[in-house]
Short mmCIF file of C-alpha atoms in Angstrom, two decimals:
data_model
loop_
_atom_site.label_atom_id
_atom_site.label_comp_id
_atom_site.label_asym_id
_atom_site.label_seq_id
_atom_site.Cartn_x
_atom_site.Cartn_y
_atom_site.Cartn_z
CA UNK A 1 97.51 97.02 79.65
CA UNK A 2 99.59 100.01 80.83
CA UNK A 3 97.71 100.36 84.31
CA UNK A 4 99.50 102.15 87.46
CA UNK A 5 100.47 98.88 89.70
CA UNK A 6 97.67 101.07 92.30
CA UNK A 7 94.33 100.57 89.92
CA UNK A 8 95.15 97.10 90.44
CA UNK A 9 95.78 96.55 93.86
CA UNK A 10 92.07 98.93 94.24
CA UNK A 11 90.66 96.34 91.55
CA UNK A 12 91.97 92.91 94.13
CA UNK A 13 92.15 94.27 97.05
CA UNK A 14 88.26 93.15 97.93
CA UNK A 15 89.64 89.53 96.74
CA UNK A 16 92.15 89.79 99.30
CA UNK A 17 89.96 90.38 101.57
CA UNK A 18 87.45 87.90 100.74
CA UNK A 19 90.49 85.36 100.91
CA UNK A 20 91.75 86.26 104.18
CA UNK A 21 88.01 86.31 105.88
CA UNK A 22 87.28 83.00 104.43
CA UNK A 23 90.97 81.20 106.08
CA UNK A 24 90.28 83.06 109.22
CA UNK A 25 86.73 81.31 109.17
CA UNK A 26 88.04 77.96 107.91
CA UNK A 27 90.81 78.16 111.10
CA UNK A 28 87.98 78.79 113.45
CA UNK A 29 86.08 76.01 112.62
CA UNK A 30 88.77 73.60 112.81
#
């Protein structure tokens, strides 16, 4: 796959964000 390194940070970057929402909710629970 010869995709500029920027397609895929626009393809993960709502992963990212899913991850970091779900450890800021997991550290407020705690």
């Amino acid at each position: 796959m010869d995709g500029c390194p920027q397609e895929k940070l626009v393809f993960y970057a709502p992963f990212y964000l899913l991850i970091i929402r779900f450890s800021g909710e997991l550290r407020n629970s705690n």
